[in-house]
Short mmCIF file of C-alpha atoms in Angstrom, two decimals:
data_model
loop_
_atom_site.label_atom_id
_atom_site.label_comp_id
_atom_site.label_asym_id
_atom_site.label_seq_id
_atom_site.Cartn_x
_atom_site.Cartn_y
_atom_site.Cartn_z
CA UNK S 67 -2.95 7.96 8.66
CA UNK S 68 -4.45 5.74 6.04
CA UNK S 69 -0.93 3.99 5.55
CA UNK S 70 2.11 2.56 6.39
CA UNK S 71 3.99 -0.71 6.48
CA UNK S 72 6.77 -3.18 7.36
CA UNK S 73 10.49 -2.66 7.61
CA UNK S 74 13.40 -0.94 6.05
CA UNK S 75 14.36 -1.60 2.52
CA UNK S 76 18.07 -1.39 3.38
CA UNK S 77 19.80 -4.62 3.74
CA UNK S 78 22.89 -5.36 6.07
CA UNK S 79 25.11 -5.47 3.06
CA UNK S 80 23.71 -2.64 0.88
CA UNK S 81 24.82 0.80 0.84
CA UNK S 82 21.50 1.86 -0.83
CA UNK S 83 18.82 3.07 1.67
CA UNK S 84 15.41 2.60 -0.17
CA UNK S 85 12.05 3.70 0.91
CA UNK S 86 10.20 0.41 2.25
CA UNK S 87 6.93 -0.42 0.91
CA UNK S 88 5.19 1.39 3.71
CA UNK S 89 7.34 4.57 3.12
CA UNK S 90 6.30 4.51 -0.42
CA UNK S 91 2.75 4.36 0.29
CA UNK S 92 2.96 7.21 2.58
CA UNK S 93 4.71 9.21 -0.08
CA UNK S 94 1.97 8.54 -2.60
CA UNK S 95 -0.75 9.37 -0.10
CA UNK S 96 0.43 12.98 0.16
CA UNK S 97 -2.22 14.08 -2.10
CA UNK S 98 -4.29 16.40 0.03
CA UNK S 99 -4.41 20.22 0.38
CA UNK S 100 -2.44 20.05 3.68
CA UNK S 101 0.88 18.38 3.69
CA UNK S 102 0.97 14.91 5.20
CA UNK S 103 3.61 16.02 7.85
CA UNK S 104 3.74 14.97 11.57
CA UNK S 105 5.12 17.29 14.19
CA UNK S 106 5.74 17.93 18.01
CA UNK S 107 5.85 21.07 19.98
CA UNK S 108 8.28 20.85 22.86
CA UNK S 109 7.78 23.77 25.34
CA UNK S 110 10.85 24.63 27.14
CA UNK S 111 10.96 26.13 30.52
CA UNK S 112 13.21 29.38 30.54
CA UNK S 113 13.64 28.95 27.07
CA UNK S 114 13.55 32.74 26.41
CA UNK S 115 17.08 32.95 28.06
CA UNK S 116 18.57 30.79 25.16
CA UNK S 117 20.59 32.55 22.39
CA UNK S 118 19.54 31.70 19.01
CA UNK S 119 23.04 30.47 18.05
CA UNK S 120 22.82 27.81 21.07
CA UNK S 121 19.48 26.47 19.88
CA UNK S 122 20.87 26.28 16.14
CA UNK S 123 23.96 24.43 17.53
CA UNK S 124 22.03 21.79 19.40
CA UNK S 125 19.94 21.28 16.07
CA UNK S 126 23.08 20.83 14.15
CA UNK S 127 24.21 18.18 16.64
CA UNK S 128 20.97 16.52 16.07
CA UNK S 129 21.81 16.02 12.66
CA UNK S 130 24.83 13.96 13.68
CA UNK S 131 22.65 11.61 15.79
CA UNK S 132 19.99 11.31 13.03
CA UNK S 133 21.65 11.18 9.65
CA UNK S 134 18.38 11.07 7.73
CA UNK S 135 18.12 14.64 8.65
CA UNK S 136 20.95 15.40 6.33
CA UNK S 137 19.68 13.29 3.48
CA UNK S 138 17.36 14.02 0.51
CA UNK S 139 14.82 11.60 -1.27
CA UNK S 140 16.05 10.69 -4.75
CA UNK S 141 14.31 8.87 -7.54
CA UNK S 142 16.10 5.85 -9.05
CA UNK S 143 16.56 5.69 -12.78
CA UNK S 144 13.82 3.67 -14.46
CA UNK S 145 14.19 -0.23 -13.66
CA UNK S 146 16.53 0.61 -10.67
CA UNK S 147 13.94 0.08 -7.93
CA UNK S 148 12.24 2.33 -5.27
CA UNK S 149 13.34 6.03 -4.40
CA UNK S 150 16.16 6.12 -1.97
CA UNK S 151 17.80 8.29 0.68
CA UNK S 152 21.10 10.12 -0.20
CA UNK S 153 23.33 12.68 1.53
CA UNK S 154 22.26 16.35 0.51
CA UNK S 155 25.65 18.10 -0.76
CA UNK S 156 24.07 21.45 -0.11
CA UNK S 157 22.85 20.56 3.36
CA UNK S 158 22.97 23.94 5.75
CA UNK S 159 21.35 23.75 9.03
CA UNK S 160 20.21 27.53 8.80
CA UNK S 161 17.77 26.50 5.77
CA UNK S 162 15.82 24.38 8.06
CA UNK S 163 15.52 26.78 11.33
CA UNK S 164 13.21 29.70 11.55
CA UNK S 165 11.89 32.01 14.60
CA UNK S 166 8.62 33.31 15.50
CA UNK S 167 7.71 35.63 18.33
CA UNK S 168 4.09 35.37 19.59
CA UNK S 169 2.19 37.82 21.69
CA UNK S 170 0.20 35.23 23.70
CA UNK S 171 0.46 31.37 24.55
CA UNK S 172 -2.46 30.52 22.38
CA UNK S 173 -0.69 31.67 19.43
CA UNK S 174 1.79 28.88 19.65
CA UNK S 175 -0.82 26.39 18.54
CA UNK S 176 -1.39 28.49 15.38
CA UNK S 177 2.19 28.59 14.54
CA UNK S 178 2.43 24.98 14.97
CA UNK S 179 -0.50 24.27 12.87
CA UNK S 180 0.57 26.45 10.09
CA UNK S 181 4.11 25.00 10.17
CA UNK S 182 2.83 21.50 9.94
CA UNK S 183 0.42 22.12 7.16
CA UNK S 184 2.86 23.80 5.16
CA UNK S 185 4.78 21.53 2.56
CA UNK S 186 8.44 20.80 2.97
CA UNK S 187 10.62 21.58 -0.21
CA UNK S 188 11.65 18.46 -1.93
CA UNK S 189 15.11 19.57 -2.81
CA UNK S 190 16.30 19.37 0.63
CA UNK S 191 16.01 17.08 3.55
CA UNK S 192 12.22 16.93 4.66
CA UNK S 193 12.11 18.65 8.02
CA UNK S 194 12.12 22.16 9.59
CA UNK S 195 11.98 23.67 13.08
CA UNK S 196 10.59 26.87 14.44
CA UNK S 197 11.75 28.50 17.58
CA UNK S 198 8.82 30.12 19.30
CA UNK S 199 9.43 32.93 21.95
CA UNK S 200 7.10 35.29 23.70
CA UNK S 201 5.39 32.39 25.97
CA UNK S 202 4.45 33.31 29.46
CA UNK S 203 6.73 32.77 32.49
CA UNK S 204 9.97 33.00 30.18
CA UNK S 205 9.04 29.73 28.25
CA UNK S 206 9.82 29.13 24.54
CA UNK S 207 8.87 26.30 22.24
CA UNK S 208 10.45 24.30 19.51
CA UNK S 209 8.21 23.35 16.65
CA UNK S 210 9.72 20.20 14.99
CA UNK S 211 7.99 19.08 11.74
CA UNK S 212 9.03 16.20 9.47
CA UNK S 213 7.44 14.52 6.38
CA UNK S 214 5.46 11.44 7.43
CA UNK S 215 7.96 9.48 5.16
CA UNK S 216 10.85 9.99 7.42
CA UNK S 217 9.10 8.26 10.41
CA UNK S 218 5.93 6.89 11.99
CA UNK S 219 4.97 7.67 15.54
CA UNK S 220 7.49 5.62 17.36
CA UNK S 221 10.36 6.76 14.88
CA UNK S 222 9.27 10.30 15.41
CA UNK S 223 9.55 9.87 19.17
CA UNK S 224 13.13 8.15 18.77
CA UNK S 225 14.17 11.20 16.79
CA UNK S 226 12.97 13.67 19.40
CA UNK S 227 14.80 11.57 22.22
CA UNK S 228 18.00 11.96 20.22
CA UNK S 229 17.27 15.59 20.14
CA UNK S 230 17.05 15.72 23.83
CA UNK S 231 20.47 13.90 23.87
CA UNK S 232 22.09 16.29 21.57
CA UNK S 233 24.33 18.91 22.78
CA UNK S 234 26.11 21.83 20.79
CA UNK S 235 29.65 20.24 20.66
CA UNK S 236 32.20 21.29 18.07
CA UNK S 237 31.73 18.07 16.23
CA UNK S 238 28.08 18.81 15.59
CA UNK S 239 28.91 22.11 14.08
CA UNK S 240 31.52 20.84 11.50
CA UNK S 241 30.27 20.15 7.88
CA UNK S 242 30.11 16.50 6.94
CA UNK S 243 31.31 15.61 3.65
CA UNK S 244 28.45 13.86 1.88
CA UNK S 245 28.50 10.32 0.65
CA UNK S 246 28.51 9.96 -3.18
CA UNK S 247 25.27 8.89 -4.67
CA UNK S 248 25.17 5.23 -5.74
CA UNK S 249 25.54 4.55 -9.49
CA UNK S 250 22.67 3.55 -11.78
CA UNK S 251 24.51 -0.01 -12.03
CA UNK S 252 24.68 -0.31 -8.15
CA UNK S 253 20.95 0.59 -7.90
CA UNK S 254 19.91 -1.69 -10.51
CA UNK S 255 21.90 -4.84 -8.92
CA UNK S 256 20.70 -3.98 -5.48
CA UNK S 257 17.11 -3.81 -6.92
CA UNK S 258 17.06 -7.19 -8.43
CA UNK S 259 18.67 -8.72 -5.51
CA UNK S 260 15.92 -7.30 -3.25
CA UNK S 261 13.31 -8.58 -5.82
CA UNK S 262 14.90 -12.14 -5.73
CA UNK S 263 15.01 -12.06 -1.85
CA UNK S 264 11.37 -11.28 -1.86
CA UNK S 265 10.41 -14.34 -3.62
CA UNK S 266 11.42 -16.50 -0.76
CA UNK S 267 9.10 -14.73 1.71
CA UNK S 268 6.00 -14.75 -0.53
CA UNK S 269 4.25 -17.35 1.64
CA UNK S 270 4.73 -15.46 5.02
CA UNK S 271 3.72 -12.26 3.12
CA UNK S 272 0.61 -13.97 1.98
CA UNK S 273 -0.49 -15.12 5.42
CA UNK S 274 0.15 -11.65 6.73
CA UNK S 275 -1.86 -10.02 3.99
CA UNK S 276 -4.94 -12.38 4.82
CA UNK S 277 -4.55 -11.33 8.50
CA UNK S 278 -4.49 -7.72 7.38
CA UNK S 279 -7.68 -8.24 5.21
CA UNK S 280 -9.38 -9.64 8.32
CA UNK S 281 -8.24 -6.51 10.53
CA UNK S 282 -9.77 -4.34 8.20
CA UNK S 283 -13.02 -6.33 7.95
CA UNK S 284 -12.35 -7.36 4.25
CA UNK S 285 -11.53 -11.09 4.54
CA UNK S 286 -15.03 -12.83 3.76
CA UNK S 287 -17.79 -9.99 3.43
CA UNK S 288 -18.22 -6.54 1.79
CA UNK S 289 -16.97 -3.63 3.86
CA UNK S 290 -19.54 -2.16 6.35
CA UNK S 291 -19.54 1.51 5.61
CA UNK S 292 -19.13 4.04 8.42
CA UNK S 293 -21.94 6.33 9.23
CA UNK S 294 -22.28 9.68 7.44
CA UNK S 295 -21.45 12.84 9.63
CA UNK S 296 -21.00 16.34 9.21
CA UNK S 297 -17.36 15.88 10.26
CA UNK S 298 -16.56 13.70 7.17
CA UNK S 299 -16.31 16.31 4.45
CA UNK S 300 -13.39 17.00 2.08
CA UNK S 301 -10.74 19.08 4.00
CA UNK S 302 -8.74 22.01 2.99
CA UNK S 303 -5.17 23.39 3.56
CA UNK S 304 -5.68 24.47 7.08
CA UNK S 305 -5.79 22.84 10.56
CA UNK S 306 -6.23 24.33 13.99
CA UNK S 307 -5.33 22.65 17.47
CA UNK S 308 -6.79 22.24 20.74
CA UNK S 309 -4.84 20.58 23.50
CA UNK S 310 -6.41 18.55 26.48
CA UNK S 311 -4.23 17.33 29.33
CA UNK S 312 -5.08 15.00 32.44
CA UNK S 313 -2.98 13.27 34.90
CA UNK S 314 -1.64 10.15 33.47
CA UNK S 315 -1.53 8.14 36.93
CA UNK S 316 -5.18 8.77 37.46
CA UNK S 317 -6.10 7.19 34.22
CA UNK S 318 -3.68 4.21 34.81
CA UNK S 319 -5.35 3.65 38.25
CA UNK S 320 -8.74 3.65 36.62
CA UNK S 321 -7.70 1.33 34.01
CA UNK S 322 -6.21 -1.10 36.45
CA UNK S 323 -9.45 -1.12 38.67
CA UNK S 324 -11.68 -1.73 35.72
CA UNK S 325 -9.42 -4.15 33.79
CA UNK S 326 -8.86 -2.24 30.74
CA UNK S 327 -6.05 -0.11 29.12
CA UNK S 328 -5.36 3.67 29.25
CA UNK S 329 -5.73 3.38 25.26
CA UNK S 330 -9.22 1.94 25.93
CA UNK S 331 -10.13 4.88 28.14
CA UNK S 332 -9.01 7.31 25.55
CA UNK S 333 -11.17 5.68 22.73
CA UNK S 334 -14.00 5.64 25.20
CA UNK S 335 -13.63 9.36 25.91
CA UNK S 336 -13.28 10.12 22.21
CA UNK S 337 -16.33 8.31 21.61
CA UNK S 338 -18.08 10.15 24.33
CA UNK S 339 -17.25 13.46 23.11
CA UNK S 340 -18.09 12.94 19.47
CA UNK S 341 -21.51 11.72 20.54
CA UNK S 342 -22.21 14.70 22.61
CA UNK S 343 -20.76 16.94 19.86
CA UNK S 344 -22.63 15.34 16.92
CA UNK S 345 -25.86 15.42 19.04
CA UNK S 346 -25.24 19.21 19.51
CA UNK S 347 -25.38 19.43 15.61
CA UNK S 348 -28.61 17.62 15.54
CA UNK S 349 -26.85 14.31 14.18
CA UNK S 350 -27.94 10.97 15.70
CA UNK S 351 -25.75 7.85 14.92
CA UNK S 352 -25.63 4.42 16.64
CA UNK S 353 -21.72 4.12 16.04
CA UNK S 354 -18.55 5.51 14.65
CA UNK S 355 -15.49 3.97 12.91
CA UNK S 356 -12.29 5.10 14.71
CA UNK S 357 -9.06 4.08 12.81
CA UNK S 358 -6.28 3.15 15.33
CA UNK S 359 -2.64 2.63 14.06
CA UNK S 360 -0.64 -0.49 15.43
CA UNK S 361 3.03 -0.40 15.27
CA UNK S 362 4.82 -3.39 13.68
CA UNK S 363 7.62 -3.09 16.45
CA UNK S 364 7.91 -2.66 19.96
CA UNK S 365 10.35 0.32 19.57
CA UNK S 366 12.92 1.75 17.54
CA UNK S 367 15.91 4.17 17.46
CA UNK S 368 16.81 7.32 15.77
CA UNK S 369 18.94 5.46 13.29
CA UNK S 370 16.00 3.03 12.04
CA UNK S 371 13.24 5.40 10.84
CA UNK S 372 10.66 4.93 8.31
CA UNK S 373 6.94 3.63 8.51
CA UNK S 374 6.21 0.20 10.08
CA UNK S 375 2.58 0.76 10.96
CA UNK S 376 -0.84 -0.87 10.23
CA UNK S 377 -4.31 0.50 11.04
CA UNK S 378 -7.34 -1.28 12.62
CA UNK S 379 -10.78 0.21 12.32
CA UNK S 380 -13.03 -0.22 15.33
CA UNK S 381 -16.69 0.35 15.31
CA UNK S 382 -17.27 2.13 18.62
CA UNK S 383 -21.00 1.97 19.93
CA UNK S 384 -22.73 5.31 20.67
CA UNK S 385 -26.14 4.14 21.60
CA UNK S 386 -25.12 2.45 24.94
CA UNK S 387 -24.24 3.72 28.43
CA UNK S 388 -20.35 4.66 28.88
CA UNK S 389 -19.67 1.57 30.94
CA UNK S 390 -21.01 -0.72 28.35
CA UNK S 391 -19.14 1.06 25.67
CA UNK S 392 -15.86 0.88 27.45
CA UNK S 393 -16.09 -2.71 27.94
CA UNK S 394 -17.13 -3.34 24.38
CA UNK S 395 -14.01 -1.44 23.18
CA UNK S 396 -11.84 -3.34 25.71
CA UNK S 397 -13.08 -6.59 24.29
CA UNK S 398 -12.26 -5.45 20.71
CA UNK S 399 -9.04 -4.35 21.47
CA UNK S 400 -7.91 -7.18 23.52
CA UNK S 401 -8.88 -9.44 20.57
CA UNK S 402 -6.86 -7.34 18.45
CA UNK S 403 -3.70 -7.70 20.70
CA UNK S 404 -3.80 -11.53 19.88
CA UNK S 405 -3.30 -10.74 16.29
CA UNK S 406 -0.12 -10.04 14.23
CA UNK S 407 0.66 -6.47 14.47
CA UNK S 408 0.62 -3.98 11.57
CA UNK S 409 -0.70 -6.84 9.18
CA UNK S 410 -3.09 -4.49 7.49
CA UNK S 411 -0.42 -2.38 6.15
CA UNK S 412 0.46 -4.74 3.19
CA UNK S 413 -3.06 -4.86 1.62
CA UNK S 414 -3.73 -1.06 2.19
CA UNK S 415 -0.36 -0.29 0.64
CA UNK S 416 -1.11 -2.25 -2.43
CA UNK S 417 -4.61 -0.58 -2.81
CA UNK S 418 -3.27 2.73 -2.11
CA UNK S 419 -0.39 2.69 -4.45
CA UNK S 420 -2.60 1.20 -7.09
CA UNK S 421 -4.97 4.27 -6.68
CA UNK S 422 -2.28 6.65 -6.90
CA UNK S 423 -1.04 5.15 -10.22
CA UNK S 424 -4.41 5.58 -11.59
CA UNK S 425 -4.59 9.27 -10.29
CA UNK S 426 -7.87 8.76 -8.35
CA UNK S 427 -6.09 8.45 -4.70
CA UNK S 428 -7.16 12.01 -3.79
CA UNK S 429 -10.76 11.39 -5.04
CA UNK S 430 -10.86 8.16 -2.95
CA UNK S 431 -9.72 9.66 0.25
CA UNK S 432 -12.34 12.89 -0.21
CA UNK S 433 -15.17 10.52 -0.67
CA UNK S 434 -14.29 7.34 1.46
CA UNK S 435 -16.70 5.61 3.76
CA UNK S 436 -14.28 3.44 5.75
CA UNK S 437 -13.46 5.49 8.80
CA UNK S 438 -14.83 8.49 10.69
CA UNK S 439 -11.67 9.57 12.49
CA UNK S 440 -8.12 8.70 13.64
CA UNK S 441 -6.89 8.16 17.10
CA UNK S 442 -3.15 7.93 17.52
CA UNK S 443 -1.61 6.99 20.54
CA UNK S 444 2.14 6.79 21.41
CA UNK S 445 3.59 6.17 24.90
CA UNK S 446 6.39 8.85 25.70
CA UNK S 447 9.08 8.90 28.34
CA UNK S 448 8.18 8.80 31.98
CA UNK S 449 10.88 11.50 32.89
CA UNK S 450 10.90 14.75 31.28
CA UNK S 451 13.54 15.48 28.29
CA UNK S 452 15.87 18.49 28.38
CA UNK S 453 16.79 20.86 25.47
CA UNK S 454 19.70 23.09 25.86
CA UNK S 455 19.93 22.07 29.54
CA UNK S 456 16.42 23.37 30.13
CA UNK S 457 13.48 21.03 31.17
CA UNK S 458 10.98 20.13 28.27
CA UNK S 459 7.94 20.77 30.44
CA UNK S 460 5.46 19.20 27.84
CA UNK S 461 5.63 17.72 24.32
CA UNK S 462 2.53 18.11 22.07
CA UNK S 463 1.88 15.65 18.90
CA UNK S 464 0.33 17.00 15.60
CA UNK S 465 -0.35 14.94 12.60
CA UNK S 466 -2.21 15.97 9.44
CA UNK S 467 -4.46 13.32 7.73
CA UNK S 468 -5.67 14.01 4.03
CA UNK S 469 -9.14 13.46 2.75
CA UNK S 470 -12.53 13.69 4.43
CA UNK S 471 -11.52 13.41 8.00
CA UNK S 472 -11.98 16.75 9.60
CA UNK S 473 -11.11 16.00 13.12
CA UNK S 474 -8.50 13.75 14.39
CA UNK S 475 -6.94 12.88 17.89
CA UNK S 476 -3.26 12.58 18.59
CA UNK S 477 -2.25 11.17 22.07
CA UNK S 478 1.21 11.24 23.71
CA UNK S 479 1.72 10.39 27.44
CA UNK S 480 4.82 12.42 28.68
CA UNK S 481 6.28 12.81 32.12
CA UNK S 482 3.27 11.81 34.17
CA UNK S 483 0.68 13.72 31.80
CA UNK S 484 -1.53 12.13 29.01
CA UNK S 485 -2.17 14.80 26.45
CA UNK S 486 -4.55 14.71 23.35
CA UNK S 487 -4.16 17.16 20.64
CA UNK S 488 -7.63 17.46 18.62
CA UNK S 489 -6.50 18.47 15.15
CA UNK S 490 -9.37 19.78 12.98
CA UNK S 491 -10.16 21.64 9.67
CA UNK S 492 -11.54 25.09 11.07
CA UNK S 493 -13.82 25.36 7.94
CA UNK S 494 -15.51 22.01 8.65
CA UNK S 495 -15.45 22.29 12.58
CA UNK S 496 -15.43 25.73 13.59
CA UNK S 497 -16.82 24.64 16.90
CA UNK S 498 -13.54 22.79 17.72
CA UNK S 499 -13.29 24.20 21.26
CA UNK S 500 -16.54 22.79 22.24
CA UNK S 501 -15.42 19.22 21.04
CA UNK S 502 -12.20 19.77 23.13
CA UNK S 503 -14.32 20.52 26.11
CA UNK S 504 -16.41 17.65 25.82
CA UNK S 505 -13.09 15.56 25.52
CA UNK S 506 -11.64 17.13 28.64
CA UNK S 507 -14.93 16.29 30.46
CA UNK S 508 -14.84 12.68 29.37
CA UNK S 509 -11.22 12.08 30.19
CA UNK S 510 -11.58 13.78 33.57
CA UNK S 511 -14.62 11.61 34.37
CA UNK S 512 -12.66 8.64 33.59
CA UNK S 513 -9.72 9.75 35.57
CA UNK S 514 -11.88 10.32 38.58
CA UNK S 515 -13.78 7.25 38.17
CA UNK S 516 -14.36 5.65 41.60
CA UNK S 517 -13.24 2.14 42.39
#
């Protein structure tokens, strides 16, 4: 993503659950042809045996564990602060759950991509699920889609963890009486208290903003533009997915031997694959700028969602051998880990919200020259989840980015496997399968690298 930022806007003494600054930035950034949603595909062993009512029952119980799933986004009256979350008086689980049957396994990725790109109705909670049957070996899959304003990567993972813990008990199927919306006077009073409280943190916020500008390379010099490539064209409303997997233990062993991280290996593999792919297209570039999100928190829970993420652009060299490239990447990421996390979110948020108010945000992201692609990496659970008492054999992440970045990479480690979802606009990248093949080759080479 191009966005995100600090903390929750709700205080310990307030009944108003506001969007944070980062949430608001995410919301105003949703200006592309494809919706700014994030998703996960949970492949469930023996899922074909499950009755639809049981699946719906577990999802209903899930909304007990994650109250945000029963809340709508509402605008506050003028002068009463940012938008806020409020219980949906018309919430009904059936409005959020659909079913599809596919003829072959590959069709699952088309269902997931189409569900992720489709906009979520704003008159209800911002999520949907699709239960997909017809997969080989009696498997089924649950496609979970939420608007990015609900959660960043860690928050989304916490939501899925709560889903794995949910069971269709009677309490989960009972209607919950919605809490009344706060009055205008309550909203106004809370907004002014929040503004007054923000004054006391101005110095700390200014220091964080300066650090964020340094992360973005904007502190002292004019920004260095990223190379022009055929992968950086305005994107449309469609995306297609290719999924690449390798054993996580092999990558961990290689990372330990070489004194790097698994994330460094992933970035090196992305650079390797894009270099070969662009070369096939007759394009020669000496570097690519990859934007990598950094969370502002070490972890989260399903009751503490929203966006708390900054991004750091790394300029990855392509005109060097793979070993030199890896060590260069490791040096850059090592330096970044010594800096404040998610610092770039504040200056990015201010800039993006200003562009949105001026009505030029979409033009900007369709023509930006700051990044070539995005690589999002989230560490998932070491042990497999269960859904309806069936093993979830794999979890595949999906995120949609607006603007002129036609291919992105979503990475998730899960139960001993590292998976990378290559998300691309099929009109800009019709040869996406070849890129995925290069990525698999590069990751496999690192996984099997000798000591």
